[in-house]
Structures are given as structure tokens and as C-alpha cells.
């Protein structure tokens, strides 16, 4: 954030009435978001990050609903479904390009299914085929969650526009990935039917006044983020081209703010881990059959250059 914006933010936030409970209906903010996302009011719920919204969705389900989770994908779908004792069906993604199998959802064993799609997918960086997702939405016994945490970095169309068409669709958004992770602000968009169910579970003051005010400010100054998003996308493409040239790495194309890589073999992995430690580089590693994979978050130009320079000397 520029110094100028930081100063204006500090000025704005100081007038927040922290002696009062937050406005649990968040009237002002809803109007701003309605205009910003071009969607109908009443179709929002806010969360303390979208993690909380995932938890609210899963808490509201009856125990006979099957939770369908692609693998690999964002781990919280699985973690929260498991601690709520829900039935889980893992959808194994295609090994080459990590897309959904064409028959995803066709052999449903239960009448009630919920699907979680990170769009683009974390950690693979690709979008699933939107026609497969739309096909699942056509079955009214399904609930489909399209989690657009990383969509700001992609040029694919959001599912928000389908909300009036499908009342079994939920779209999640967060401000975490564009530079406001500490504020903890997530949004859930859906038609009225599901929103009513979630409102029964949601705690009334789950998002604090400082966060609500901050989001008002940042929506008004969104161009600041747009500049940074463009820079990140630009850096991602540079990093991707450089990673592709590293012989022992297979880099996957990404529409998010990270790049998934796969090392050639276990021998390289041992050396690679030592290399990361020696150079004080922390990137995301995986278990559960993905031991050769790492997810690299796109950093600043200087950080990315450092990584590439280090890799050249590997
Ligand atoms: C796909 C996806 N959804 C949701 C989240 C959670 O975001 P938040 O910080 O809003 O809780 C993450 C965070 O890593 C994510 O990768």
C-alpha cells in the first residue's frame, strides 16, 4: 500500500465507533458491495475470513449430506467436514492438468450432495471446467460452492452472475489474497433460501467494527489493489517462464498468485529441501501422495529474482 493511502486509511479508521457493537446487518457495507459486485442485496453474509463461512456452510448441513471435495484442493473443506462428522467423497483430479473428471457427480450415491470448488483451485492454480460445475448446479439436490478466493488474479468470469439463476449456488470471496489477510473478511453470496439457513447459525457480531469500516474504505480505494494485482500477475508469468527453464522442475500454469511445481524425483527432493533451508526460503510442501510437489507464492520482483538466481546455482 502506498504511504498516502495508509495515511488516509489511518485517518478514516480513527472515527470508527468501537464502543458500540458492530452493525450486524452491515447496511452501509451491503449497499457498497451490491454496487461493487453488481448483485442483489440480501444475498450476502460476511465472515471472519472465508474460513468461517466454510465452517458456517458445513455446520448447517444435515448429517446425510455428502461433502464432495476435489483432491488436491484447499485443506479446510476437508478439515471442517471431518470435525463435523460429515460424509466425504474425494474427487480425484486428473493427474496431468488437475481438471475434474468429466463424470464428476454422475454416480452420486446420495440424493443430497454439496460440492466445494476452489476456482481457481488451491494449490494447482487452474480453473475447473465451468460446464461441469453448471451441470452439477442443474441438479437441485446439489449445493455447489464456488470459492473464488483467487479469482482476482485470473481473467475467468465469476459465478456471481449465476446467483439469480441457481438458488443452490454459493460463491465465496475473501479480501485475504489481495493484501488484507489480517482484517479477516470473507463474503458469501447466494440466493435467499440458503442465506436464511446460514443466518440461523452465524453469530450476530462475527465481523468486528474495525474490519467493517476498513472494507468500506478499501472498496472506495480499490484501484490501489488493482495495481498490485496486475503487478502480481505480471510477476507470476515471469516466474513461470523462469521455472519452466529449470531442468528438474515441472511448473504448472496458474491463474492464481502462486505456482505449483513438481520435482523430478526423490533424490532431487532431498537436495532441494537442503537448498531451501540453506537459502532460508520457505515454500509450501505437501504430503499424502504429493511429496514431490511444492507451491511457490509469487513474491516481490526482488524475492522472485532471488529464488530464480538461487535455482540457477542449484
Ligand atoms: C481456496 C481458499 N479459500 C478460502 C481461503 C481462506 O481465506 P480467508 O483468509 O478469507 O479465511 C483460502 C486461504 O488460503 C483459500 O486458499
Short mmCIF file of C-alpha atoms and ligand atoms in Angstrom, two decimals:
data_model
loop_
_atom_site.label_atom_id
_atom_site.label_comp_id
_atom_site.label_asym_id
_atom_site.label_seq_id
_atom_site.Cartn_x
_atom_site.Cartn_y
_atom_site.Cartn_z
CA UNK A 1 0.00 0.00 0.00
CA UNK A 2 1.26 3.47 -0.76
CA UNK A 3 2.14 5.79 2.12
CA UNK A 4 -0.62 8.17 1.02
CA UNK A 5 -3.33 5.50 1.19
CA UNK A 6 -2.02 4.25 4.55
CA UNK A 7 -2.33 7.76 5.97
CA UNK A 8 -5.84 8.25 4.58
CA UNK A 9 -6.80 4.85 5.98
CA UNK A 10 -5.48 5.75 9.45
CA UNK A 11 -7.50 8.96 9.32
CA UNK A 12 -10.66 7.17 8.24
CA UNK A 13 -10.48 4.30 10.72
CA UNK A 14 -9.94 6.51 13.78
CA UNK A 15 -13.60 7.59 13.75
CA UNK A 16 -14.98 4.03 13.99
CA UNK A 17 -17.31 3.72 16.99
CA UNK A 18 -15.62 0.84 18.79
CA UNK A 19 -17.64 1.43 21.98
CA UNK A 20 -20.72 0.12 20.13
CA UNK A 21 -21.50 -3.37 18.88
CA UNK A 22 -20.89 -3.70 15.14
CA UNK A 23 -23.83 -3.11 12.81
CA UNK A 24 -24.80 -6.78 12.47
CA UNK A 25 -26.89 -6.09 9.36
CA UNK A 26 -23.96 -4.09 7.90
CA UNK A 27 -26.39 -1.90 5.94
CA UNK A 28 -23.87 0.58 4.58
CA UNK A 29 -21.41 -2.01 3.52
CA UNK A 30 -24.06 -4.16 1.85
CA UNK A 31 -25.06 -1.21 -0.36
CA UNK A 32 -21.43 -0.61 -1.33
CA UNK A 33 -20.81 -4.28 -2.06
CA UNK A 34 -24.03 -4.60 -4.01
CA UNK A 35 -22.82 -1.88 -6.36
CA UNK A 36 -19.24 -3.19 -6.41
CA UNK A 37 -20.16 -6.77 -7.30
CA UNK A 38 -23.29 -5.85 -9.26
CA UNK A 39 -25.51 -8.28 -7.36
CA UNK A 40 -28.76 -8.10 -5.40
CA UNK A 41 -28.73 -7.08 -1.73
CA UNK A 42 -29.76 -9.67 0.90
CA UNK A 43 -27.62 -12.18 -0.92
CA UNK A 44 -24.61 -11.59 1.36
CA UNK A 45 -23.24 -12.99 4.57
CA UNK A 46 -19.94 -11.75 5.94
CA UNK A 47 -17.46 -13.92 7.77
CA UNK A 48 -14.32 -13.64 9.85
CA UNK A 49 -12.42 -14.69 6.75
CA UNK A 50 -13.96 -17.12 4.30
CA UNK A 51 -12.73 -19.95 6.56
CA UNK A 52 -15.56 -19.02 8.93
CA UNK A 53 -18.05 -19.06 6.06
CA UNK A 54 -16.93 -22.56 5.01
CA UNK A 55 -17.50 -23.57 8.62
CA UNK A 56 -21.00 -21.99 8.68
CA UNK A 57 -21.95 -23.80 5.45
CA UNK A 58 -20.79 -27.17 6.74
CA UNK A 59 -22.37 -26.66 10.18
CA UNK A 60 -25.75 -26.00 8.57
CA UNK A 61 -25.85 -29.34 6.72
CA UNK A 62 -27.88 -32.38 7.71
CA UNK A 63 -25.76 -35.41 8.53
CA UNK A 64 -26.87 -37.34 5.44
CA UNK A 65 -25.38 -34.81 3.02
CA UNK A 66 -22.24 -35.98 1.23
CA UNK A 67 -19.44 -33.40 1.05
CA UNK A 68 -17.64 -33.71 -2.30
CA UNK A 69 -14.11 -32.38 -2.25
CA UNK A 70 -11.64 -32.45 -5.15
CA UNK A 71 -8.18 -33.62 -4.25
CA UNK A 72 -5.81 -31.86 -4.13
CA UNK A 73 -7.65 -28.73 -3.02
CA UNK A 74 -7.86 -26.25 -0.16
CA UNK A 75 -7.47 -28.29 3.04
CA UNK A 76 -10.09 -26.50 5.18
CA UNK A 77 -13.03 -28.07 3.30
CA UNK A 78 -11.81 -31.48 4.41
CA UNK A 79 -10.73 -30.47 7.92
CA UNK A 80 -14.04 -28.76 8.78
CA UNK A 81 -16.17 -31.51 7.17
CA UNK A 82 -14.27 -34.09 9.22
CA UNK A 83 -14.68 -32.34 12.54
CA UNK A 84 -18.39 -32.00 11.82
CA UNK A 85 -18.56 -35.79 11.26
CA UNK A 86 -19.90 -35.41 7.72
CA UNK A 87 -19.63 -38.00 4.98
CA UNK A 88 -16.91 -37.08 2.49
CA UNK A 89 -16.37 -38.11 -1.10
CA UNK A 90 -12.97 -37.17 -2.54
CA UNK A 91 -12.98 -36.40 -6.25
CA UNK A 92 -9.58 -37.29 -7.64
CA UNK A 93 -8.40 -34.68 -10.12
CA UNK A 94 -6.86 -35.57 -13.44
CA UNK A 95 -3.13 -36.12 -12.86
CA UNK A 96 -1.91 -34.16 -15.89
CA UNK A 97 -3.88 -30.91 -15.76
CA UNK A 98 -5.80 -31.23 -12.46
CA UNK A 99 -9.24 -30.84 -14.04
CA UNK A 100 -12.39 -32.51 -12.72
CA UNK A 101 -13.23 -35.89 -14.21
CA UNK A 102 -15.92 -35.42 -16.87
CA UNK A 103 -18.30 -37.68 -14.92
CA UNK A 104 -17.89 -35.77 -11.61
CA UNK A 105 -21.15 -36.14 -9.74
CA UNK A 106 -22.76 -38.52 -12.19
CA UNK A 107 -22.51 -41.58 -9.98
CA UNK A 108 -23.94 -39.93 -6.89
CA UNK A 109 -24.77 -42.46 -4.21
CA UNK A 110 -26.79 -40.00 -2.14
CA UNK A 111 -29.68 -37.71 -3.02
CA UNK A 112 -28.03 -34.76 -1.25
CA UNK A 113 -24.58 -33.59 -2.18
CA UNK A 114 -22.55 -30.47 -1.61
CA UNK A 115 -19.52 -29.69 -3.79
CA UNK A 116 -16.61 -27.40 -2.91
CA UNK A 117 -14.72 -25.96 -5.88
CA UNK A 118 -11.81 -23.62 -5.31
CA UNK A 119 -11.95 -21.55 -8.54
CA UNK A 120 -9.02 -21.20 -9.36
CA UNK A 121 -8.00 -24.24 -7.38
CA UNK A 122 -5.56 -24.03 -4.49
CA UNK A 123 -2.88 -25.47 -4.80
CA UNK A 124 -2.97 -26.36 -8.51
CA UNK A 125 -3.75 -22.87 -9.88
CA UNK A 126 -6.16 -23.99 -12.65
CA UNK A 127 -9.90 -23.42 -13.09
CA UNK A 128 -12.17 -26.42 -13.28
CA UNK A 129 -14.37 -26.72 -16.36
CA UNK A 130 -17.27 -24.31 -15.76
CA UNK A 131 -19.65 -26.51 -17.79
CA UNK A 132 -19.12 -29.38 -15.34
CA UNK A 133 -19.90 -27.00 -12.44
CA UNK A 134 -23.00 -25.72 -14.23
CA UNK A 135 -24.09 -29.31 -14.90
CA UNK A 136 -23.94 -30.01 -11.15
CA UNK A 137 -25.97 -26.84 -10.46
CA UNK A 138 -28.74 -28.12 -12.75
CA UNK A 139 -29.48 -30.87 -10.20
CA UNK A 140 -31.46 -29.08 -7.49
CA UNK A 141 -30.48 -31.71 -4.90
CA UNK A 142 -26.91 -30.44 -5.13
CA UNK A 143 -25.43 -27.43 -3.39
CA UNK A 144 -22.38 -26.07 -5.22
CA UNK A 145 -19.85 -23.81 -3.51
CA UNK A 146 -17.59 -21.89 -5.88
CA UNK A 147 -14.77 -20.47 -3.78
CA UNK A 148 -13.32 -17.53 -5.69
CA UNK A 149 -10.55 -16.66 -3.22
CA UNK A 150 -8.00 -16.26 -6.06
CA UNK A 151 -10.23 -15.05 -8.90
CA UNK A 152 -8.77 -11.54 -8.75
CA UNK A 153 -5.63 -12.97 -10.39
CA UNK A 154 -7.47 -14.68 -13.24
CA UNK A 155 -9.39 -13.47 -16.24
CA UNK A 156 -12.15 -16.05 -15.94
CA UNK A 157 -15.73 -14.91 -15.30
CA UNK A 158 -17.06 -15.05 -11.77
CA UNK A 159 -20.01 -17.29 -10.87
CA UNK A 160 -21.66 -14.38 -9.01
CA UNK A 161 -23.74 -13.59 -12.09
CA UNK A 162 -25.39 -17.05 -11.91
CA UNK A 163 -26.84 -16.46 -8.44
CA UNK A 164 -30.27 -15.30 -9.66
CA UNK A 165 -30.42 -18.39 -11.91
CA UNK A 166 -29.39 -21.07 -9.36
CA UNK A 167 -30.60 -20.91 -5.76
CA UNK A 168 -28.33 -23.88 -4.94
CA UNK A 169 -25.18 -21.87 -5.78
CA UNK A 170 -22.90 -20.30 -3.17
CA UNK A 171 -19.99 -18.07 -4.15
CA UNK A 172 -17.24 -17.25 -1.65
CA UNK A 173 -14.89 -14.29 -1.83
CA UNK A 174 -12.18 -13.05 0.52
CA UNK A 175 -10.03 -9.95 0.79
CA UNK A 176 -7.14 -12.04 2.15
CA UNK A 177 -5.36 -12.79 -1.11
CA UNK A 178 -5.16 -9.21 -2.33
CA UNK A 179 -3.38 -7.84 0.72
CA UNK A 180 -5.83 -7.74 3.63
CA UNK A 181 -5.46 -11.18 5.23
CA UNK A 182 -5.13 -9.68 8.71
CA UNK A 183 -8.52 -7.95 8.54
CA UNK A 184 -10.28 -11.34 8.27
CA UNK A 185 -13.09 -10.52 5.88
CA UNK A 186 -14.89 -13.06 3.74
CA UNK A 187 -18.16 -12.81 1.79
CA UNK A 188 -20.74 -15.42 0.93
CA UNK A 189 -23.09 -14.69 -1.98
CA UNK A 190 -26.17 -16.80 -2.54
CA UNK A 191 -29.92 -16.62 -3.14
CA UNK A 192 -32.28 -16.12 -0.19
CA UNK A 193 -33.08 -19.78 0.58
CA UNK A 194 -29.62 -20.83 1.76
CA UNK A 195 -28.80 -17.43 3.28
CA UNK A 196 -31.74 -17.88 5.69
CA UNK A 197 -30.30 -21.21 6.85
CA UNK A 198 -26.82 -19.75 7.36
CA UNK A 199 -28.20 -16.78 9.30
CA UNK A 200 -29.62 -19.21 11.87
CA UNK A 201 -26.09 -20.38 12.66
CA UNK A 202 -23.95 -17.29 12.15
CA UNK A 203 -23.05 -15.45 15.35
CA UNK A 204 -24.52 -11.93 15.23
CA UNK A 205 -21.28 -9.96 15.64
CA UNK A 206 -18.82 -12.25 13.86
CA UNK A 207 -17.13 -9.41 11.96
CA UNK A 208 -15.82 -6.55 14.07
CA UNK A 209 -16.43 -2.81 13.52
CA UNK A 210 -12.86 -2.01 12.53
CA UNK A 211 -12.94 -4.61 9.77
CA UNK A 212 -16.35 -3.42 8.51
CA UNK A 213 -15.12 0.20 8.36
CA UNK A 214 -11.86 -0.86 6.75
CA UNK A 215 -13.66 -2.71 3.97
CA UNK A 216 -15.78 0.39 3.28
CA UNK A 217 -12.57 2.38 2.93
CA UNK A 218 -10.81 -0.16 0.72
CA UNK A 219 -13.80 -0.62 -1.61
CA UNK A 220 -13.62 3.11 -2.21
CA UNK A 221 -9.89 2.80 -2.92
CA UNK A 222 -9.90 -0.49 -4.80
CA UNK A 223 -7.73 0.88 -7.61
CA UNK A 224 -4.83 0.61 -5.15
CA UNK A 225 -5.31 -3.18 -5.11
CA UNK A 226 -5.90 -3.40 -8.84
CA UNK A 227 -2.42 -2.03 -9.43
CA UNK A 228 -0.92 -4.65 -7.12
CA UNK A 229 -2.97 -7.46 -8.66
CA UNK A 230 -1.64 -6.51 -12.12
CA UNK A 231 1.92 -6.48 -10.78
CA UNK A 232 1.44 -9.92 -9.20
CA UNK A 233 0.03 -11.38 -12.43
CA UNK A 234 2.94 -9.91 -14.35
CA UNK A 235 5.45 -11.35 -11.87
CA UNK A 236 3.67 -14.72 -11.93
CA UNK A 237 4.15 -15.00 -15.69
CA UNK A 238 7.84 -14.07 -15.41
CA UNK A 239 8.36 -16.55 -12.58
CA UNK A 240 6.51 -19.26 -14.51
CA UNK A 241 8.70 -18.77 -17.62
CA UNK A 242 11.84 -18.89 -15.48
CA UNK A 243 10.70 -22.01 -13.56
CA UNK A 244 9.88 -23.80 -16.81
CA UNK A 245 13.53 -23.47 -17.78
CA UNK A 246 14.76 -25.27 -14.64
CA UNK A 247 15.51 -28.82 -15.78
CA UNK A 248 14.48 -30.74 -12.67
CA UNK A 249 11.19 -28.84 -12.17
CA UNK A 250 7.83 -29.24 -13.88
CA UNK A 251 5.92 -25.95 -13.39
CA UNK A 252 2.15 -25.83 -13.84
CA UNK A 253 0.43 -22.80 -15.42
CA UNK A 254 -1.51 -20.77 -12.85
CA UNK A 255 -4.40 -18.30 -12.71
CA UNK A 256 -3.72 -17.55 -9.03
CA UNK A 257 -0.97 -15.79 -7.05
CA UNK A 258 1.12 -18.96 -6.69
CA UNK A 259 2.69 -21.60 -8.92
CA UNK A 260 2.64 -25.33 -8.32
CA UNK A 261 5.82 -27.21 -9.17
CA UNK A 262 6.74 -30.88 -9.23
CA UNK A 263 10.29 -32.13 -8.72
CA UNK A 264 11.72 -34.85 -10.92
CA UNK A 265 12.33 -37.46 -8.23
CA UNK A 266 13.03 -38.17 -4.54
CA UNK A 267 16.79 -37.76 -4.96
CA UNK A 268 16.27 -34.18 -6.17
CA UNK A 269 13.77 -33.61 -3.34
CA UNK A 270 16.37 -34.34 -0.65
CA UNK A 271 18.81 -31.90 -2.27
CA UNK A 272 16.04 -29.36 -2.90
CA UNK A 273 14.94 -29.37 0.77
CA UNK A 274 18.51 -28.77 1.87
CA UNK A 275 18.82 -25.98 -0.70
CA UNK A 276 15.65 -24.27 0.59
CA UNK A 277 16.85 -24.49 4.19
CA UNK A 278 20.34 -23.20 3.38
CA UNK A 279 18.90 -20.24 1.48
CA UNK A 280 16.18 -19.52 4.06
CA UNK A 281 13.38 -19.99 1.52
CA UNK A 282 10.02 -21.20 2.80
CA UNK A 283 7.56 -22.59 0.25
CA UNK A 284 4.55 -24.84 0.78
CA UNK A 285 5.26 -28.56 0.72
CA UNK A 286 2.71 -31.38 0.71
CA UNK A 287 2.09 -34.89 1.98
CA UNK A 288 -0.48 -37.57 1.04
CA UNK A 289 0.96 -38.63 -2.31
CA UNK A 290 2.08 -35.12 -3.26
CA UNK A 291 5.56 -35.32 -1.74
CA UNK A 292 7.25 -34.14 -4.92
CA UNK A 293 5.05 -31.03 -5.18
CA UNK A 294 5.65 -27.51 -3.82
CA UNK A 295 3.56 -24.35 -4.08
CA UNK A 296 5.50 -21.14 -4.58
CA UNK A 297 3.74 -17.88 -3.74
CA UNK A 298 4.54 -15.10 -6.19
CA UNK A 299 6.65 -12.60 -4.25
CA UNK A 300 8.03 -9.16 -4.93
CA UNK A 301 10.22 -8.78 -8.05
CA UNK A 302 13.30 -8.89 -5.79
CA UNK A 303 12.15 -12.07 -4.00
CA UNK A 304 11.29 -13.81 -7.27
CA UNK A 305 14.63 -12.87 -8.81
CA UNK A 306 16.46 -14.16 -5.74
CA UNK A 307 14.67 -17.51 -6.00
CA UNK A 308 15.43 -17.86 -9.70
CA UNK A 309 19.07 -16.86 -9.20
CA UNK A 310 19.39 -19.41 -6.41
CA UNK A 311 17.79 -22.10 -8.58
CA UNK A 312 20.28 -21.39 -11.37
CA UNK A 313 23.06 -22.27 -8.93
CA UNK A 314 21.29 -25.40 -7.60
C1 LIG B 1 -9.34 -21.53 -1.72
C2 LIG B 1 -9.31 -20.80 -0.41
N1 LIG B 1 -10.47 -20.45 0.16
C3 LIG B 1 -10.50 -19.80 1.33
C4 LIG B 1 -9.34 -19.47 1.99
C5 LIG B 1 -9.44 -18.81 3.33
O1 LIG B 1 -9.35 -17.44 3.22
P1 LIG B 1 -9.63 -16.48 4.45
O2 LIG B 1 -8.32 -15.84 4.78
O3 LIG B 1 -10.64 -15.50 3.93
O4 LIG B 1 -10.17 -17.28 5.59
C6 LIG B 1 -8.12 -19.81 1.44
C7 LIG B 1 -6.86 -19.49 2.15
O5 LIG B 1 -5.81 -19.98 1.90
C8 LIG B 1 -8.10 -20.50 0.22
O6 LIG B 1 -6.95 -20.88 -0.34
#
